[in-house]
PDB file of C-alpha atoms in Angstrom:
ATOM      1  CA  VAL A 171       9.688 -31.024  21.435  1.00 92.00           C
ATOM      2  CA  THR A 172      10.334 -28.104  19.097  1.00 93.00           C
ATOM      3  CA  PRO A 173       8.675 -28.991  15.815  1.00 94.00           C
ATOM      4  CA  THR A 174       8.967 -26.574  12.882  1.00 92.00           C
ATOM      5  CA  VAL A 175       5.954 -28.082  11.115  1.00 95.00           C
ATOM      6  CA  THR A 176       2.793 -29.754  12.350  1.00 96.00           C
ATOM      7  CA  THR A 177       3.865 -33.145  13.759  1.00 97.00           C
ATOM      8  CA  ASP A 178       2.063 -36.215  15.183  1.00 97.00           C
ATOM      9  CA  TYR A 179       3.585 -37.820  18.277  1.00 97.00           C
ATOM     10  CA  LYS A 180       2.745 -41.263  19.783  1.00 97.00           C
ATOM     11  CA  LEU A 181       2.940 -41.773  23.515  1.00 96.00           C
ATOM     12  CA  VAL A 182       3.631 -45.386  24.556  1.00 96.00           C
ATOM     13  CA  VAL A 183       3.069 -46.401  28.179  1.00 96.00           C
ATOM     14  CA  SER A 184       3.807 -49.891  29.560  1.00 95.00           C
ATOM     15  CA  GLN A 185       3.745 -51.406  33.023  1.00 95.00           C
ATOM     16  CA  THR A 186       4.837 -54.860  34.233  1.00 94.00           C
ATOM     17  CA  ILE A 187       3.135 -56.384  37.287  1.00 93.00           C
ATOM     18  CA  ASN A 188       3.787 -59.959  38.446  1.00 92.00           C
ATOM     19  CA  GLY A 189       5.500 -60.718  35.165  1.00 91.00           C
ATOM     20  CA  ILE A 190       2.650 -59.451  33.059  1.00 94.00           C
ATOM     21  CA  THR A 191       3.257 -56.378  30.908  1.00 94.00           C
ATOM     22  CA  CYS A 192       0.384 -54.187  29.895  1.00 95.00           C
ATOM     23  CA  SER A 193       0.754 -51.261  27.492  1.00 95.00           C
ATOM     24  CA  ASP A 194      -1.256 -48.582  25.794  1.00 96.00           C
ATOM     25  CA  THR A 195      -0.645 -45.859  23.240  1.00 96.00           C
ATOM     26  CA  VAL A 196      -2.162 -42.505  22.395  1.00 97.00           C
ATOM     27  CA  MET A 197      -1.588 -40.130  19.481  1.00 97.00           C
ATOM     28  CA  THR A 198      -1.292 -36.375  19.859  1.00 96.00           C
ATOM     29  CA  ARG A 199      -0.727 -33.701  17.252  1.00 96.00           C
ATOM     30  CA  VAL A 200       1.278 -30.525  17.783  1.00 96.00           C
ATOM     31  CA  LYS A 201       0.036 -28.004  15.247  1.00 95.00           C
ATOM     32  CA  VAL A 202       2.618 -25.458  14.138  1.00 96.00           C
ATOM     33  CA  ASN A 203       1.075 -22.305  12.721  1.00 96.00           C
ATOM     34  CA  PRO A 204       3.133 -20.138  10.360  1.00 94.00           C
ATOM     35  CA  LEU A 205       3.906 -16.560  11.251  1.00 95.00           C
ATOM     36  CA  PRO A 206       1.580 -14.118   9.533  1.00 96.00           C
ATOM     37  CA  GLY A 207       3.059 -12.728   6.351  1.00 96.00           C
ATOM     38  CA  ILE A 208       3.807  -9.012   6.270  1.00 97.00           C
ATOM     39  CA  SER A 209       4.475  -7.038   3.109  1.00 97.00           C
ATOM     40  CA  ILE A 210       5.643  -3.414   3.258  1.00 97.00           C
ATOM     41  CA  SER A 211       5.731  -1.633  -0.086  1.00 96.00           C
ATOM     42  CA  PRO A 212       8.510   0.897  -0.740  1.00 95.00           C
ATOM     43  CA  ILE A 213       7.543   4.142   0.974  1.00 95.00           C
ATOM     44  CA  PRO A 214       8.183   7.081  -1.372  1.00 95.00           C
ATOM     45  CA  GLU A 215      10.624   9.774  -0.316  1.00 96.00           C
ATOM     46  CA  ARG A 216       9.156  12.979   1.069  1.00 96.00           C
ATOM     47  CA  CYS A 217      10.359  16.537   1.530  1.00 98.00           C
ATOM     48  CA  VAL A 218      10.472  17.734   5.112  1.00 97.00           C
ATOM     49  CA  TYR A 219       7.564  20.134   4.552  1.00 96.00           C
ATOM     50  CA  HIS A 220       5.283  17.611   2.833  1.00 96.00           C
ATOM     51  CA  SER A 221       1.980  16.401   4.249  1.00 95.00           C
ATOM     52  CA  VAL A 222       1.435  13.454   6.581  1.00 95.00           C
ATOM     53  CA  LEU A 223       2.340   9.943   5.427  1.00 94.00           C
ATOM     54  CA  HIS A 224      -0.220   7.249   6.271  1.00 96.00           C
ATOM     55  CA  LEU A 225       1.936   4.176   6.782  1.00 96.00           C
ATOM     56  CA  ASN A 226      -0.992   1.760   6.602  1.00 97.00           C
ATOM     57  CA  ASP A 227      -1.264   2.667   2.922  1.00 97.00           C
ATOM     58  CA  TYR A 228       1.995   0.772   2.355  1.00 97.00           C
ATOM     59  CA  VAL A 229       1.550  -2.352   4.505  1.00 97.00           C
ATOM     60  CA  ASN A 230      -0.416  -5.573   4.122  1.00 97.00           C
ATOM     61  CA  PRO A 231      -2.181  -6.793   6.169  1.00 97.00           C
ATOM     62  CA  THR A 232      -3.289  -3.745   8.117  1.00 96.00           C
ATOM     63  CA  GLY A 233      -4.476  -3.913  11.694  1.00 95.00           C
ATOM     64  CA  GLY A 234      -1.056  -4.128  13.304  1.00 96.00           C
ATOM     65  CA  THR A 235       0.811  -1.511  15.288  1.00 96.00           C
ATOM     66  CA  TRP A 236       3.677   0.784  14.373  1.00 96.00           C
ATOM     67  CA  ASP A 237       6.541   1.410  16.745  1.00 92.00           C
ATOM     68  CA  LEU A 238       6.210   4.860  18.304  1.00 79.00           C
ATOM     69  CA  ARG A 239       9.113   7.162  17.446  1.00 81.00           C
ATOM     70  CA  PRO A 240       9.715  10.877  16.705  1.00 84.00           C
ATOM     71  CA  GLY A 241       7.487  12.035  13.869  1.00 87.00           C
ATOM     72  CA  LEU A 242       5.013   9.159  14.238  1.00 87.00           C
ATOM     73  CA  VAL A 243       1.573   9.834  15.632  1.00 88.00           C
ATOM     74  CA  LEU A 244      -0.345   6.645  16.256  1.00 88.00           C
ATOM     75  CA  PRO A 245      -1.913   4.758  14.725  1.00 93.00           C
ATOM     76  CA  ASP A 246      -0.003   5.335  11.459  1.00 94.00           C
ATOM     77  CA  ASN A 247       0.522   9.065  10.838  1.00 95.00           C
ATOM     78  CA  PHE A 248       4.135   9.893  10.033  1.00 95.00           C
ATOM     79  CA  ILE A 249       4.755  13.659  10.023  1.00 95.00           C
ATOM     80  CA  PRO A 250       7.862  14.636   8.001  1.00 95.00           C
ATOM     81  CA  ALA A 251       8.288  18.044   9.674  1.00 95.00           C
ATOM     82  CA  ALA A 252       8.203  16.509  13.146  1.00 94.00           C
ATOM     83  CA  ALA A 253      10.627  13.735  12.202  1.00 94.00           C
ATOM     84  CA  GLY A 254      13.090  16.029  10.424  1.00 95.00           C
ATOM     85  CA  SER A 255      15.206  15.240   7.398  1.00 95.00           C
ATOM     86  CA  GLY A 256      17.179  12.006   7.255  1.00 95.00           C
ATOM     87  CA  LEU A 257      16.567   8.248   7.263  1.00 95.00           C
ATOM     88  CA  HIS A 258      13.910   7.006   9.679  1.00 95.00           C
ATOM     89  CA  TRP A 259      13.470   3.352  10.606  1.00 94.00           C
ATOM     90  CA  VAL A 260       9.902   2.318  11.411  1.00 95.00           C
ATOM     91  CA  LYS A 261       8.853  -1.104  12.749  1.00 95.00           C
ATOM     92  CA  TYR A 262       5.521  -2.844  12.272  1.00 96.00           C
ATOM     93  CA  GLU A 263       4.079  -5.644  14.393  1.00 97.00           C
ATOM     94  CA  TYR A 264       1.083  -7.777  13.405  1.00 98.00           C
ATOM     95  CA  THR A 265      -0.787 -10.462  15.375  1.00 97.00           C
ATOM     96  CA  ASP A 266      -2.819 -13.100  13.520  1.00 97.00           C
ATOM     97  CA  PRO A 267      -6.354 -12.840  14.972  1.00 95.00           C
ATOM     98  CA  ILE A 268      -6.894 -16.613  14.645  1.00 95.00           C
ATOM     99  CA  THR A 269      -3.591 -18.184  15.661  1.00 94.00           C
ATOM    100  CA  PHE A 270      -2.308 -15.228  17.732  1.00 95.00           C
ATOM    101  CA  CYS A 271       1.090 -15.709  16.116  1.00 96.00           C
ATOM    102  CA  VAL A 272       3.114 -12.471  15.971  1.00 97.00           C
ATOM    103  CA  ASN A 273       5.399 -11.258  13.209  1.00 98.00           C
ATOM    104  CA  ARG A 274       7.383  -8.068  12.692  1.00 97.00           C
ATOM    105  CA  ASP A 275       8.863  -6.158   9.775  1.00 97.00           C
ATOM    106  CA  SER A 276      10.485  -2.786   9.256  1.00 96.00           C
ATOM    107  CA  ALA A 277      11.026  -0.116   6.619  1.00 95.00           C
ATOM    108  CA  ILE A 278      13.114   2.979   6.016  1.00 95.00           C
ATOM    109  CA  ILE A 279      11.485   6.352   5.378  1.00 95.00           C
ATOM    110  CA  THR A 280      13.643   8.948   3.623  1.00 97.00           C
ATOM    111  CA  ILE A 281      12.810  12.572   4.433  1.00 97.00           C
ATOM    112  CA  ASN A 282      14.726  15.047   2.282  1.00 98.00           C
ATOM    113  CA  PRO A 283      15.660  18.526   3.570  1.00 97.00           C
ATOM    114  CA  ARG A 284      14.384  21.761   2.100  1.00 97.00           C
ATOM    115  CA  PRO A 285      17.055  23.310  -0.166  1.00 97.00           C
ATOM    116  CA  GLU A 286      18.540  26.669   0.803  1.00 97.00           C
ATOM    117  CA  PRO A 287      18.702  28.860  -2.309  1.00 97.00           C
ATOM    118  CA  ASP A 288      20.510  32.202  -2.331  1.00 98.00           C
ATOM    119  CA  ALA A 289      19.144  35.012  -4.497  1.00 97.00           C
ATOM    120  CA  GLY A 290      22.193  37.228  -3.919  1.00 96.00           C
ATOM    121  CA  VAL A 291      22.693  40.503  -2.059  1.00 96.00           C
ATOM    122  CA  ASP A 292      20.386  43.529  -2.219  1.00 97.00           C
ATOM    123  CA  GLU A 293      21.522  46.149  -4.711  1.00 96.00           C
ATOM    124  CA  SER A 294      20.689  49.617  -6.027  1.00 97.00           C
ATOM    125  CA  ILE A 295      20.872  50.383  -9.738  1.00 96.00           C
ATOM    126  CA  CYS A 296      20.088  53.274 -12.057  1.00 96.00           C
ATOM    127  CA  SER A 297      17.236  53.122 -14.522  1.00 94.00           C
ATOM    128  CA  THR A 298      19.683  53.354 -17.432  1.00 92.00           C
ATOM    129  CA  SER A 299      22.109  50.753 -16.094  1.00 91.00           C
ATOM    130  CA  GLY A 300      20.785  48.250 -18.587  1.00 94.00           C
ATOM    131  CA  ASN A 301      19.337  44.833 -17.913  1.00 96.00           C
ATOM    132  CA  TYR A 302      20.397  43.381 -14.560  1.00 96.00           C
ATOM    133  CA  ASP A 303      21.573  39.797 -15.063  1.00 96.00           C
ATOM    134  CA  LEU A 304      19.892  37.264 -12.799  1.00 97.00           C
ATOM    135  CA  VAL A 305      21.242  34.020 -14.279  1.00 93.00           C
ATOM    136  CA  SER A 306      24.500  34.302 -12.354  1.00 92.00           C
ATOM    137  CA  LYS A 307      22.840  35.508  -9.141  1.00 94.00           C
ATOM    138  CA  GLY A 308      20.646  32.595  -8.101  1.00 95.00           C
ATOM    139  CA  LEU A 309      22.376  29.693  -6.357  1.00 96.00           C
ATOM    140  CA  PRO A 310      22.364  26.756  -6.618  1.00 96.00           C
ATOM    141  CA  SER A 311      22.176  27.040 -10.382  1.00 93.00           C
ATOM    142  CA  SER A 312      21.892  23.341 -11.246  1.00 92.00           C
ATOM    143  CA  PRO A 313      19.218  22.421 -11.952  1.00 93.00           C
ATOM    144  CA  PRO A 314      18.382  26.019 -12.882  1.00 94.00           C
ATOM    145  CA  GLY A 315      15.816  27.828 -10.751  1.00 96.00           C
ATOM    146  CA  GLN A 316      13.100  30.283 -11.721  1.00 97.00           C
ATOM    147  CA  TRP A 317      12.761  34.016 -11.097  1.00 98.00           C
ATOM    148  CA  ARG A 318       9.620  36.111 -10.685  1.00 97.00           C
ATOM    149  CA  GLY A 319       8.709  39.637  -9.676  1.00 97.00           C
ATOM    150  CA  THR A 320       8.070  43.076 -11.185  1.00 96.00           C
ATOM    151  CA  GLY A 321      10.483  43.721 -14.047  1.00 97.00           C
ATOM    152  CA  VAL A 322      11.692  40.098 -14.274  1.00 97.00           C
ATOM    153  CA  LYS A 323      11.957  38.864 -17.835  1.00 97.00           C
ATOM    154  CA  GLY A 324      13.551  36.030 -19.793  1.00 96.00           C
ATOM    155  CA  GLY A 325      13.576  32.338 -18.987  1.00 94.00           C
ATOM    156  CA  ILE A 326      15.884  29.458 -18.098  1.00 91.00           C
ATOM    157  CA  ASN A 327      19.503  30.525 -18.691  1.00 90.00           C
ATOM    158  CA  SER A 328      18.364  34.037 -19.694  1.00 95.00           C
ATOM    159  CA  TRP A 329      16.670  35.600 -16.645  1.00 97.00           C
ATOM    160  CA  TYR A 330      17.148  39.352 -16.146  1.00 97.00           C
ATOM    161  CA  PHE A 331      15.604  42.397 -14.456  1.00 97.00           C
ATOM    162  CA  ASP A 332      14.592  45.306 -16.693  1.00 97.00           C
ATOM    163  CA  PRO A 333      14.860  48.627 -14.773  1.00 96.00           C
ATOM    164  CA  LEU A 334      12.813  50.336 -17.489  1.00 95.00           C
ATOM    165  CA  ALA A 335       9.935  47.851 -17.341  1.00 95.00           C
ATOM    166  CA  THR A 336       6.361  49.012 -16.838  1.00 93.00           C
ATOM    167  CA  GLY A 337       5.624  49.653 -13.165  1.00 92.00           C
ATOM    168  CA  ILE A 338       9.158  50.651 -12.168  1.00 94.00           C
ATOM    169  CA  VAL A 339       9.264  54.034 -10.393  1.00 94.00           C
ATOM    170  CA  ASP A 340      12.061  56.233  -9.095  1.00 93.00           C
ATOM    171  CA  GLY A 341      13.338  54.986  -5.757  1.00 95.00           C
ATOM    172  CA  GLY A 342      11.129  51.892  -5.868  1.00 96.00           C
ATOM    173  CA  LYS A 343      12.215  48.694  -4.143  1.00 97.00           C
ATOM    174  CA  TYR A 344      11.417  45.451  -5.958  1.00 98.00           C
ATOM    175  CA  ASP A 345      11.397  41.933  -4.573  1.00 98.00           C
ATOM    176  CA  LEU A 346      12.932  39.481  -7.024  1.00 98.00           C
ATOM    177  CA  ILE A 347      12.161  35.938  -5.911  1.00 98.00           C
ATOM    178  CA  TYR A 348      14.373  32.989  -6.796  1.00 98.00           C
ATOM    179  CA  LYS A 349      12.578  29.633  -6.599  1.00 98.00           C
ATOM    180  CA  TYR A 350      14.800  26.548  -6.608  1.00 97.00           C
ATOM    181  CA  THR A 351      13.737  22.906  -6.921  1.00 97.00           C
ATOM    182  CA  ASP A 352      16.388  20.263  -6.255  1.00 96.00           C
ATOM    183  CA  THR A 353      16.731  16.791  -7.771  1.00 95.00           C
ATOM    184  CA  LYS A 354      14.494  15.361  -5.018  1.00 95.00           C
ATOM    185  CA  THR A 355      11.712  17.799  -6.048  1.00 96.00           C
ATOM    186  CA  CYS A 356      12.094  19.684  -2.762  1.00 97.00           C
ATOM    187  CA  GLU A 357      11.799  23.433  -3.236  1.00 97.00           C
ATOM    188  CA  ASN A 358      12.411  26.723  -1.469  1.00 98.00           C
ATOM    189  CA  GLU A 359      12.641  30.432  -2.263  1.00 98.00           C
ATOM    190  CA  ASP A 360      14.886  33.381  -1.482  1.00 98.00           C
ATOM    191  CA  THR A 361      14.380  37.076  -2.211  1.00 98.00           C
ATOM    192  CA  VAL A 362      16.736  39.846  -3.290  1.00 98.00           C
ATOM    193  CA  VAL A 363      15.663  43.504  -3.158  1.00 98.00           C
ATOM    194  CA  ILE A 364      16.614  45.765  -6.065  1.00 97.00           C
ATOM    195  CA  THR A 365      16.209  49.525  -5.636  1.00 98.00           C
ATOM    196  CA  VAL A 366      15.906  51.482  -8.893  1.00 97.00           C
ATOM    197  CA  TYR A 367      16.798  55.163  -9.084  1.00 96.00           C
ATOM    198  CA  GLU A 368      15.822  57.207 -12.102  1.00 92.00           C
ATOM    199  CA  THR A 369      18.872  58.379 -14.017  1.00 89.00           C
ATOM    200  CA  PRO A 370      18.790  62.208 -14.234  1.00 88.00           C
ATOM    201  CA  VAL A 371      18.698  63.887 -17.622  1.00 88.00           C
ATOM    202  CA  VAL A 372      21.814  66.071 -17.832  1.00 92.00           C
ATOM    203  CA  ASN A 373      21.899  69.263 -19.852  1.00 94.00           C
ATOM    204  CA  PRO A 374      25.195  71.181 -20.078  1.00 94.00           C
ATOM    205  CA  GLY A 375      23.408  74.326 -21.361  1.00 92.00           C
ATOM    206  CA  THR A 376      23.971  76.413 -24.499  1.00 93.00           C
ATOM    207  CA  TYR A 377      26.201  79.486 -24.790  1.00 92.00           C
ATOM    208  CA  ALA A 378      26.764  82.277 -27.288  1.00 91.00           C
ATOM    209  CA  ASP A 379      30.123  82.733 -28.949  1.00 92.00           C
ATOM    210  CA  VAL A 380      32.484  84.984 -27.018  1.00 93.00           C
ATOM    211  CA  CYS A 381      35.633  86.925 -27.771  1.00 93.00           C
ATOM    212  CA  ILE A 382      38.942  85.618 -26.476  1.00 92.00           C
ATOM    213  CA  ASP A 383      39.377  88.583 -24.202  1.00 91.00           C
ATOM    214  CA  LYS A 384      36.099  87.938 -22.267  1.00 90.00           C
ATOM    215  CA  ASP A 385      36.723  87.423 -18.547  1.00 88.00           C
ATOM    216  CA  PHE A 386      34.862  84.108 -18.202  1.00 91.00           C
ATOM    217  CA  VAL A 387      31.806  82.172 -19.261  1.00 92.00           C
ATOM    218  CA  GLN A 388      29.420  81.044 -16.481  1.00 91.00           C
ATOM    219  CA  LEU A 389      28.537  77.387 -17.087  1.00 92.00           C
ATOM    220  CA  LYS A 390      24.977  76.502 -16.176  1.00 90.00           C
ATOM    221  CA  GLY A 391      24.486  72.732 -16.341  1.00 92.00           C
ATOM    222  CA  THR A 392      21.277  71.153 -15.123  1.00 92.00           C
ATOM    223  CA  PRO A 393      20.335  69.663 -12.792  1.00 91.00           C
ATOM    224  CA  ALA A 394      22.439  71.655 -10.351  1.00 89.00           C
ATOM    225  CA  GLY A 395      24.889  69.871  -8.094  1.00 88.00           C
ATOM    226  CA  GLY A 396      27.046  68.167 -10.699  1.00 90.00           C
ATOM    227  CA  PHE A 397      30.648  68.926 -11.462  1.00 91.00           C
ATOM    228  CA  TRP A 398      32.616  69.967 -14.541  1.00 92.00           C
TER     229      TRP A 398
END
């Protein structure tokens, strides 16, 4: 028999000897226990660098076993960095301690990759070059990222580097850090190095009036090494 619910069965036995039939009956019950119910709540998405997920926090009842796979350290520790980005299928098996009936369920864990922002190429500028635009340098630009570092000013859609800001010295190299957070709240940073050179103060010199028949006038611009 293969009952799907608890069912009573009656066994009838009869025997005829010398024309006389004798019979007897007995009742027996086959109890059908339901499979234990398993409920797995939606497991929130994680970034690949996030901390360990404890899968038992999302399943009811606890006390079962999770299927061992990359990124999963028994009993229920799922490590995003070890699993890597992508969709990960995890299976859960639970045995009812009273009926010993076994049930299984599964869930998908989404691990999002770390974004790869680009702060641009290293550059050298003069102190009087004016503000160095950063809005167009950081990629991706949507949603907009954030800049920080010595000389960085402005805000969203107006970031720039001021080569005349306090703390900037001649020949100094400055790390400008672009921090980007994607739509999955995963973040990463990239750095561009800006070297600032002090713009020299040029003086062409002063000269007395001369007569038209003078041989020549020696020009003495400073600093030396320029050209006329």
